Short mmCIF file of C-alpha atoms in Angstrom, two decimals:
data_model
loop_
_atom_site.label_atom_id
_atom_site.label_comp_id
_atom_site.label_asym_id
_atom_site.label_seq_id
_atom_site.Cartn_x
_atom_site.Cartn_y
_atom_site.Cartn_z
CA MET A 1 -8.02 9.08 -10.96
CA ASN A 2 -5.05 6.72 -11.01
CA ILE A 3 -4.33 4.63 -8.15
CA TYR A 4 -1.08 2.18 -8.07
CA ILE A 5 -1.04 -1.04 -6.14
CA THR A 6 2.08 -2.78 -5.32
CA ARG A 7 2.98 -5.23 -3.10
CA HIS A 8 5.52 -4.87 0.06
CA GLY A 9 9.69 -5.32 -1.39
CA GLN A 10 11.18 -8.45 -0.35
CA THR A 11 11.75 -10.20 2.46
CA ASP A 12 14.27 -12.89 3.90
CA TRP A 13 10.97 -14.83 4.47
CA ASN A 14 10.19 -14.96 1.05
CA THR A 15 13.66 -15.70 -0.36
CA VAL A 16 12.52 -18.99 1.32
CA TRP A 17 8.84 -19.24 0.60
CA LYS A 18 8.17 -18.79 3.95
CA LEU A 19 4.26 -17.67 5.13
CA GLN A 20 3.85 -14.49 6.70
CA GLY A 21 0.62 -12.82 7.39
CA ARG A 22 0.57 -10.55 9.68
CA THR A 23 3.68 -11.96 10.83
CA ASP A 24 5.82 -7.75 10.60
CA ILE A 25 9.07 -8.82 9.13
CA GLU A 26 10.75 -6.15 8.10
CA LEU A 27 12.20 -5.87 4.44
CA ASN A 28 16.27 -6.92 3.29
CA LYS A 29 18.29 -5.36 1.29
CA SER A 30 17.22 -6.66 -1.71
CA GLY A 31 13.82 -5.12 -0.82
CA ILE A 32 15.24 -1.55 -0.09
CA ALA A 33 16.88 -1.63 -3.31
CA GLN A 34 13.89 -3.14 -5.31
CA ALA A 35 11.36 -0.20 -3.68
CA GLU A 36 14.73 3.03 -4.10
CA LYS A 37 14.01 1.49 -7.45
CA THR A 38 10.89 1.54 -7.94
CA ARG A 39 10.68 5.05 -7.00
CA GLU A 40 13.78 5.85 -10.05
CA GLY A 41 11.88 4.87 -11.95
CA LEU A 42 8.46 6.23 -10.93
CA LEU A 43 10.16 9.52 -11.45
CA LYS A 44 11.03 8.87 -14.73
CA ALA A 45 7.84 7.77 -15.73
CA GLU A 46 7.20 11.58 -14.04
CA ILE A 47 4.55 9.56 -11.65
CA GLU A 48 4.04 11.50 -8.19
CA PHE A 49 1.58 10.51 -5.34
CA ASP A 50 -0.98 12.79 -4.27
CA VAL A 51 -1.84 10.21 -1.92
CA VAL A 52 -0.09 6.91 0.13
CA TYR A 53 -1.82 4.50 2.05
CA SER A 54 -0.07 1.50 3.34
CA SER A 55 -0.49 -2.04 5.49
CA PRO A 56 0.78 -0.92 9.21
CA LEU A 57 2.63 -3.77 8.44
CA ARG A 58 6.40 -2.37 8.70
CA ARG A 59 7.13 -3.96 5.24
CA ALA A 60 5.04 -2.42 3.20
CA LEU A 61 4.95 0.98 5.23
CA LYS A 62 9.34 1.08 4.76
CA THR A 63 8.42 0.08 1.36
CA ALA A 64 5.60 3.19 0.70
CA GLU A 65 7.91 5.51 2.48
CA LEU A 66 10.14 3.99 0.30
CA ILE A 67 8.47 4.42 -2.94
CA SER A 68 6.15 7.96 -2.65
CA GLY A 69 9.21 9.55 -0.93
CA PHE A 70 6.11 10.29 1.95
CA ASP A 71 7.04 10.80 5.30
CA SER A 72 5.71 8.23 7.70
CA GLU A 73 3.51 10.41 9.41
CA LYS A 74 2.14 12.01 6.06
CA ILE A 75 1.66 8.15 5.03
CA ARG A 76 -2.98 6.36 5.94
CA LYS A 77 -2.33 3.10 7.86
CA ASP A 78 -5.20 1.33 7.14
CA ASN A 79 -5.67 -2.09 8.82
CA ARG A 80 -8.18 -2.89 5.38
CA LEU A 81 -4.07 -3.50 3.68
CA ILE A 82 -2.85 -5.76 6.09
CA GLU A 83 -1.50 -9.23 5.19
CA ILE A 84 -4.32 -11.92 5.33
CA ALA A 85 -4.11 -14.01 8.79
CA PHE A 86 -2.41 -17.41 8.21
CA GLY A 87 -2.49 -18.66 11.95
CA LYS A 88 -0.03 -21.46 12.82
CA ALA A 89 0.50 -21.81 9.38
CA GLU A 90 2.72 -18.71 9.20
CA GLY A 91 6.39 -18.61 9.31
CA THR A 92 5.71 -21.99 7.84
CA THR A 93 7.17 -23.26 4.37
CA GLU A 94 4.83 -26.23 1.87
CA ASN A 95 7.26 -28.47 2.45
CA GLU A 96 7.13 -27.95 6.82
CA ARG A 97 3.13 -27.74 6.81
CA LYS A 98 2.94 -30.96 5.36
CA SER A 99 5.08 -32.67 8.09
CA ILE A 100 2.01 -30.85 10.46
CA PRO A 101 -1.09 -33.24 10.84
CA GLU A 102 -3.58 -29.48 11.78
CA LEU A 103 -1.95 -27.85 8.39
CA LYS A 104 -2.46 -30.75 6.52
CA ASN A 105 -4.89 -29.41 4.16
CA PHE A 106 -4.01 -25.31 4.30
CA ASP A 107 -2.56 -25.67 0.58
CA LEU A 108 -6.18 -25.45 -0.21
CA PHE A 109 -5.38 -22.23 -0.41
CA PHE A 110 -3.34 -21.50 -3.53
CA THR A 111 -4.39 -24.71 -5.01
CA ALA A 112 -7.87 -24.40 -4.93
CA PRO A 113 -9.20 -21.71 -2.38
CA GLU A 114 -12.41 -21.98 -3.45
CA LYS A 115 -12.50 -25.23 -1.12
CA TYR A 116 -10.53 -23.12 1.50
CA VAL A 117 -11.70 -23.41 5.14
CA ALA A 118 -9.74 -20.63 7.92
CA ALA A 119 -8.63 -22.49 10.60
CA ILE A 120 -9.90 -20.58 14.06
CA ASP A 121 -7.37 -18.27 14.79
CA ALA A 122 -6.47 -17.37 10.31
CA GLU A 123 -9.00 -15.36 8.30
CA SER A 124 -11.48 -16.28 5.64
CA PHE A 125 -12.09 -15.46 1.81
CA ASP A 126 -14.56 -13.87 2.81
CA SER A 127 -13.12 -11.01 5.66
CA ALA A 128 -10.49 -10.65 3.52
CA LEU A 129 -12.99 -9.37 0.27
CA GLU A 130 -15.22 -7.83 2.76
CA ARG A 131 -12.66 -5.28 3.84
CA THR A 132 -10.81 -4.83 0.84
CA GLY A 133 -14.84 -4.42 -0.09
CA ASP A 134 -14.90 -1.82 2.00
CA PHE A 135 -11.95 0.14 1.47
CA TRP A 136 -12.80 0.54 -1.84
CA GLU A 137 -15.81 2.16 -1.45
CA SER A 138 -15.29 4.45 1.28
CA GLU A 139 -12.30 4.92 1.30
CA ILE A 140 -10.93 5.38 -2.21
CA ARG A 141 -14.09 6.00 -4.02
CA ASN A 142 -14.43 9.39 -1.84
CA LEU A 143 -10.33 10.50 -3.28
CA GLU A 144 -12.23 11.33 -7.25
CA GLY A 145 -11.49 15.22 -7.99
CA LYS A 146 -9.70 15.41 -5.53
CA ALA A 147 -6.06 13.58 -6.58
CA GLU A 148 -4.52 12.38 -9.74
CA ASN A 149 -1.60 9.49 -8.30
CA VAL A 150 -3.15 7.75 -5.55
CA LEU A 151 -0.23 4.93 -4.14
CA VAL A 152 -1.48 1.57 -2.50
CA VAL A 153 1.17 -1.01 -0.80
CA THR A 154 -0.16 -4.14 0.60
CA HIS A 155 0.65 -7.73 0.22
CA GLY A 156 0.36 -10.40 -2.14
CA GLY A 157 -2.66 -12.25 -0.77
CA THR A 158 -4.94 -8.30 -0.30
CA LEU A 159 -3.97 -7.87 -2.66
CA GLN A 160 -5.58 -10.79 -4.93
CA SER A 161 -8.10 -9.78 -2.27
CA LEU A 162 -8.09 -5.92 -4.17
CA LEU A 163 -8.21 -6.39 -7.71
CA LEU A 164 -11.09 -9.68 -7.55
CA HIS A 165 -13.83 -6.17 -6.71
CA ILE A 166 -12.24 -4.86 -9.92
CA ASP A 167 -11.19 -7.48 -12.76
CA GLY A 168 -14.42 -9.30 -12.28
CA ARG A 169 -11.95 -12.83 -11.45
CA ASN A 170 -13.79 -15.61 -9.24
CA LEU A 171 -12.12 -17.05 -6.15
CA CYS A 172 -10.97 -20.17 -7.93
CA GLU A 173 -9.53 -17.95 -9.77
CA TYR A 174 -7.27 -16.15 -7.02
CA TRP A 175 -4.02 -16.83 -7.74
CA LYS A 176 -4.24 -16.44 -11.26
CA VAL A 177 -2.13 -13.18 -11.79
CA ARG A 178 1.23 -13.48 -10.44
CA PHE A 179 3.36 -9.79 -8.57
CA PRO A 180 6.78 -9.74 -7.91
CA ASN A 181 7.86 -7.66 -5.20
CA CYS A 182 7.03 -3.84 -5.68
CA SER A 183 5.41 -4.31 -9.39
CA MET A 184 2.63 -1.72 -10.04
CA ASN A 185 -1.23 -2.59 -11.13
CA LEU A 186 -3.20 0.27 -12.51
CA VAL A 187 -6.70 0.84 -11.65
CA SER A 188 -8.23 3.59 -13.05
CA LEU A 189 -10.99 5.72 -11.04
CA GLU A 190 -13.13 8.06 -13.80
CA ASN A 191 -17.20 9.44 -13.13
CA GLY A 192 -17.26 6.41 -10.36
CA VAL A 193 -16.35 3.46 -12.84
CA PHE A 194 -12.79 1.18 -11.45
CA LYS A 195 -11.22 -0.38 -14.32
CA LEU A 196 -8.23 -2.31 -14.20
CA GLN A 197 -5.88 -0.84 -16.80
CA TRP A 198 -2.58 -3.17 -16.16
CA ASN A 199 -0.70 -5.73 -13.92
CA SER A 200 2.19 -6.34 -12.14
CA ARG A 201 4.72 -3.26 -14.51
CA VAL A 202 8.52 -3.12 -12.99
CA PHE A 203 9.64 0.10 -12.94
CA TYR A 204 13.43 -1.21 -11.78
#
């Protein structure tokens, strides 16, 4: 079985490096085009999906619809795929966070994730890893032998967490791999074994 995992298309906040987190931002025109062109590229590669999962946030769900061709009601919305919550840091840029005393250490999230301590209104790495691990084990594993191609649409932070379970990276290497909007990552599941096949392949 093939599991194609992607980050949602571009949003306006992506273009100015604002943290989105759980804030429900829509795709912009470029994000819509990325998803549409990704579908075209996948069809040329003769890749179509039997099952589609998405974060419930609009930017991910719309991406899932456009890439898969599935109607919204046929897409399995799963809260385990939602983006990591950033609390008061959501909607801020790196420069803005430097001027907010309570967020002065937030950038450890990116620069030294092993040292990051989530605020009370934010989500920890441990929490994100727990829910994404559960998604693999209690959701995806059960599809082996029942589906050939599965699409999973999520967010940049959560995508890293999902793949950490597969590629064996340590938490300090959380951001080692970069994922352009709508780039695909392929994980296989064969005889009960998950394996990363490739990262960050763009089909547009």
